[in-house]
């Protein structure tokens, strides 16, 4: 009886050990969702390259598809501070036509040391530039106007040099050829940024 009891305990211990090894192997194969960055990505001399998706959607009632995309590049002039430019591209396709939006908005971004953690950073951004819109077969094509505003954002590093970003944007623009009026808008943006080391980093 003692031999059977001892054998059962040894089998149970072996099963638990095998289970723990399988669990560790499964955990090691999980996709990476966060990574420590420790300020290396946002130091002077590095480059920032990426894009923000400001709006993508389809209105079923009006049969309108909308897509706004903003590729960007910037240079870290000091630790935590970036100066760069973003190209604004937008498309709206609707029943009977389409319109295209475009612009160039230089920006200044600052990553706050307060509240920083190894895997994320909070930042603020100011933008100032020109934008326009073009409606197909319109006499008022290629009208430019000022664009300016501020953004508050959160960068979550999924790798040591790649971050997913969310921003809350307050932008003022009069780049609307349909109304000719200026407008201020509050919007959310989602982006992906890659932090490239500079030559000396």
CSV table of C-alpha atoms in Angstrom, one decimal:
chain,number,residue,atom,x,y,z
A,1,UNK,CA,0.0,0.0,0.0
A,2,UNK,CA,2.9,2.3,0.9
A,3,UNK,CA,4.5,1.6,-2.5
A,4,UNK,CA,1.3,2.5,-4.4
A,5,UNK,CA,0.8,5.7,-2.3
A,6,UNK,CA,4.5,6.7,-2.9
A,7,UNK,CA,4.1,6.0,-6.7
A,8,UNK,CA,0.9,8.1,-6.8
A,9,UNK,CA,2.7,11.0,-5.1
A,10,UNK,CA,5.6,10.8,-7.5
A,11,UNK,CA,3.3,10.7,-10.5
A,12,UNK,CA,1.4,13.7,-9.3
A,13,UNK,CA,4.6,15.6,-8.7
A,14,UNK,CA,5.8,14.8,-12.2
A,15,UNK,CA,2.5,15.9,-13.7
A,16,UNK,CA,2.7,19.2,-11.9
A,17,UNK,CA,6.3,19.8,-13.0
A,18,UNK,CA,5.4,19.0,-16.7
A,19,UNK,CA,2.4,21.3,-16.5
A,20,UNK,CA,4.5,24.1,-15.1
A,21,UNK,CA,7.1,23.6,-18.0
A,22,UNK,CA,4.3,23.7,-20.6
A,23,UNK,CA,2.8,26.8,-19.0
A,24,UNK,CA,6.2,28.6,-19.1
A,25,UNK,CA,6.7,27.6,-22.7
A,26,UNK,CA,3.3,29.0,-23.7
A,27,UNK,CA,4.0,32.2,-21.8
A,28,UNK,CA,7.3,32.6,-23.6
A,29,UNK,CA,5.5,32.4,-27.0
A,30,UNK,CA,3.0,35.1,-26.3
A,31,UNK,CA,3.2,38.2,-28.5
A,32,UNK,CA,5.1,41.0,-26.9
A,33,UNK,CA,2.7,43.8,-25.7
A,34,UNK,CA,5.1,46.0,-23.8
A,35,UNK,CA,8.8,46.7,-23.5
A,36,UNK,CA,11.0,48.8,-21.3
A,37,UNK,CA,12.4,51.9,-23.0
A,38,UNK,CA,14.2,53.8,-20.2
A,39,UNK,CA,14.5,57.0,-22.1
A,40,UNK,CA,16.8,55.6,-24.7
A,41,UNK,CA,14.3,56.1,-27.5
A,42,UNK,CA,13.6,59.7,-26.7
A,43,UNK,CA,17.1,61.0,-26.4
A,44,UNK,CA,18.9,63.8,-28.3
A,45,UNK,CA,20.0,62.9,-31.8
A,46,UNK,CA,17.3,60.2,-32.4
A,47,UNK,CA,14.7,60.3,-35.1
A,48,UNK,CA,10.9,59.8,-34.9
A,49,UNK,CA,9.1,58.2,-37.9
A,50,UNK,CA,5.5,57.1,-38.1
A,51,UNK,CA,1.9,57.9,-38.9
A,52,UNK,CA,-1.3,58.8,-37.2
A,53,UNK,CA,-4.8,57.7,-38.3
A,54,UNK,CA,-7.1,60.5,-37.4
A,55,UNK,CA,-10.3,59.2,-38.8
A,56,UNK,CA,-11.5,56.2,-40.7
A,57,UNK,CA,-15.1,55.2,-41.2
A,58,UNK,CA,-18.1,54.7,-43.4
A,59,UNK,CA,-21.5,56.4,-43.0
A,60,UNK,CA,-24.1,54.0,-44.2
A,61,UNK,CA,-26.9,56.6,-44.3
A,62,UNK,CA,-25.0,59.1,-46.6
A,63,UNK,CA,-22.9,56.3,-48.2
A,64,UNK,CA,-19.7,58.3,-47.4
A,65,UNK,CA,-16.3,56.7,-46.7
A,66,UNK,CA,-13.7,58.8,-44.9
A,67,UNK,CA,-10.0,58.2,-44.3
A,68,UNK,CA,-7.5,60.6,-42.7
A,69,UNK,CA,-3.8,59.7,-42.5
A,70,UNK,CA,-0.8,61.8,-41.3
A,71,UNK,CA,2.7,60.4,-41.9
A,72,UNK,CA,5.3,62.2,-39.9
A,73,UNK,CA,9.0,62.5,-39.2
A,74,UNK,CA,10.9,64.4,-36.5
A,75,UNK,CA,14.3,64.9,-34.9
A,76,UNK,CA,15.1,65.0,-31.2
A,77,UNK,CA,16.8,68.3,-30.7
A,78,UNK,CA,17.3,67.5,-27.0
A,79,UNK,CA,16.2,64.7,-24.6
A,80,UNK,CA,12.4,64.6,-24.6
A,81,UNK,CA,12.0,67.3,-27.3
A,82,UNK,CA,11.2,66.7,-31.0
A,83,UNK,CA,10.8,69.1,-33.9
A,84,UNK,CA,9.3,67.7,-37.1
A,85,UNK,CA,6.6,67.9,-39.7
A,86,UNK,CA,3.5,65.9,-40.6
A,87,UNK,CA,1.8,65.5,-44.0
A,88,UNK,CA,-2.0,65.6,-43.7
A,89,UNK,CA,-3.8,63.4,-46.2
A,90,UNK,CA,-7.6,62.9,-46.3
A,91,UNK,CA,-10.1,61.3,-48.6
A,92,UNK,CA,-13.9,61.4,-48.6
A,93,UNK,CA,-15.8,59.3,-51.2
A,94,UNK,CA,-19.5,59.8,-51.4
A,95,UNK,CA,-22.3,59.2,-53.8
A,96,UNK,CA,-21.7,61.6,-56.7
A,97,UNK,CA,-18.1,62.5,-56.1
A,98,UNK,CA,-15.1,62.6,-53.8
A,99,UNK,CA,-12.9,65.2,-52.1
A,100,UNK,CA,-9.3,65.2,-51.1
A,101,UNK,CA,-7.7,67.0,-48.2
A,102,UNK,CA,-4.0,67.8,-47.8
A,103,UNK,CA,-1.6,69.8,-45.8
A,104,UNK,CA,1.8,70.2,-44.1
A,105,UNK,CA,1.9,70.8,-40.4
A,106,UNK,CA,5.2,71.3,-38.6
A,107,UNK,CA,5.1,70.2,-35.0
A,108,UNK,CA,6.9,70.5,-31.7
A,109,UNK,CA,6.5,67.6,-29.2
A,110,UNK,CA,7.7,67.3,-25.6
A,111,UNK,CA,7.7,64.0,-23.6
A,112,UNK,CA,7.1,64.8,-19.9
A,113,UNK,CA,9.5,63.2,-17.4
A,114,UNK,CA,6.8,63.5,-14.8
A,115,UNK,CA,4.6,60.4,-14.7
A,116,UNK,CA,7.1,58.5,-16.9
A,117,UNK,CA,7.6,54.7,-16.6
A,118,UNK,CA,9.9,52.3,-18.4
A,119,UNK,CA,7.1,51.3,-20.8
A,120,UNK,CA,5.3,54.5,-21.5
A,121,UNK,CA,5.5,58.3,-21.8
A,122,UNK,CA,3.0,61.2,-21.7
A,123,UNK,CA,3.6,64.0,-24.2
A,124,UNK,CA,2.2,67.3,-25.4
A,125,UNK,CA,2.4,68.6,-29.0
A,126,UNK,CA,1.8,71.9,-30.8
A,127,UNK,CA,1.1,72.1,-34.5
A,128,UNK,CA,1.0,75.0,-37.0
A,129,UNK,CA,0.8,74.7,-40.7
A,130,UNK,CA,-1.2,75.0,-44.0
A,131,UNK,CA,-3.9,72.8,-45.3
A,132,UNK,CA,-6.4,72.7,-48.2
A,133,UNK,CA,-9.0,70.6,-49.8
A,134,UNK,CA,-10.0,69.9,-53.4
A,135,UNK,CA,-13.5,68.8,-54.5
A,136,UNK,CA,-13.7,67.0,-57.7
A,137,UNK,CA,-14.8,69.2,-60.6
A,138,UNK,CA,-14.9,72.3,-58.3
A,139,UNK,CA,-13.9,75.8,-59.4
A,140,UNK,CA,-12.5,76.4,-56.0
A,141,UNK,CA,-9.8,73.7,-56.1
A,142,UNK,CA,-6.5,74.0,-54.1
A,143,UNK,CA,-7.5,76.5,-51.4
A,144,UNK,CA,-5.0,76.8,-48.6
A,145,UNK,CA,-5.6,78.0,-45.0
A,146,UNK,CA,-3.9,78.0,-41.7
A,147,UNK,CA,-4.1,75.0,-39.3
A,148,UNK,CA,-3.0,75.2,-35.7
A,149,UNK,CA,-3.7,73.4,-32.5
A,150,UNK,CA,-2.5,71.3,-29.6
A,151,UNK,CA,-2.5,67.6,-28.8
A,152,UNK,CA,-2.1,65.6,-25.6
A,153,UNK,CA,-0.9,62.1,-26.0
A,154,UNK,CA,0.2,58.8,-24.5
A,155,UNK,CA,2.9,56.6,-26.0
A,156,UNK,CA,2.9,52.9,-25.0
A,157,UNK,CA,6.1,51.1,-26.1
A,158,UNK,CA,5.4,47.6,-27.5
A,159,UNK,CA,9.1,47.2,-28.3
A,160,UNK,CA,12.2,49.2,-27.2
A,161,UNK,CA,11.8,51.5,-30.3
A,162,UNK,CA,8.2,51.1,-31.3
A,163,UNK,CA,5.2,52.8,-29.6
A,164,UNK,CA,1.5,52.8,-30.1
A,165,UNK,CA,0.1,56.3,-29.4
A,166,UNK,CA,-3.3,57.8,-28.6
A,167,UNK,CA,-3.9,61.5,-28.8
A,168,UNK,CA,-6.6,64.0,-27.9
A,169,UNK,CA,-6.5,66.8,-30.5
A,170,UNK,CA,-7.9,70.3,-30.4
A,171,UNK,CA,-7.3,71.7,-33.9
A,172,UNK,CA,-8.5,74.9,-35.6
A,173,UNK,CA,-8.7,75.1,-39.4
A,174,UNK,CA,-10.5,76.9,-42.2
A,175,UNK,CA,-9.5,74.4,-44.8
A,176,UNK,CA,-13.1,73.7,-45.9
A,177,UNK,CA,-14.0,74.9,-49.4
A,178,UNK,CA,-17.6,73.9,-48.9
A,179,UNK,CA,-18.3,76.4,-46.1
A,180,UNK,CA,-15.4,78.8,-46.3
A,181,UNK,CA,-15.8,79.2,-42.5
A,182,UNK,CA,-13.1,78.4,-39.9
A,183,UNK,CA,-13.9,75.6,-37.4
A,184,UNK,CA,-12.4,74.2,-34.3
A,185,UNK,CA,-12.6,70.5,-33.6
A,186,UNK,CA,-11.9,68.0,-30.9
A,187,UNK,CA,-10.9,64.6,-32.1
A,188,UNK,CA,-9.1,61.4,-31.1
A,189,UNK,CA,-6.1,59.9,-33.0
A,190,UNK,CA,-4.3,56.6,-33.0
A,191,UNK,CA,-0.8,56.3,-34.3
A,192,UNK,CA,2.3,54.1,-34.6
A,193,UNK,CA,5.8,55.6,-34.1
A,194,UNK,CA,9.2,54.2,-34.6
A,195,UNK,CA,12.2,55.7,-32.7
A,196,UNK,CA,15.4,55.4,-34.7
A,197,UNK,CA,18.8,55.9,-33.0
A,198,UNK,CA,20.9,58.7,-34.3
A,199,UNK,CA,24.4,58.3,-35.7
A,200,UNK,CA,26.0,58.9,-32.3
A,201,UNK,CA,23.5,56.9,-30.2
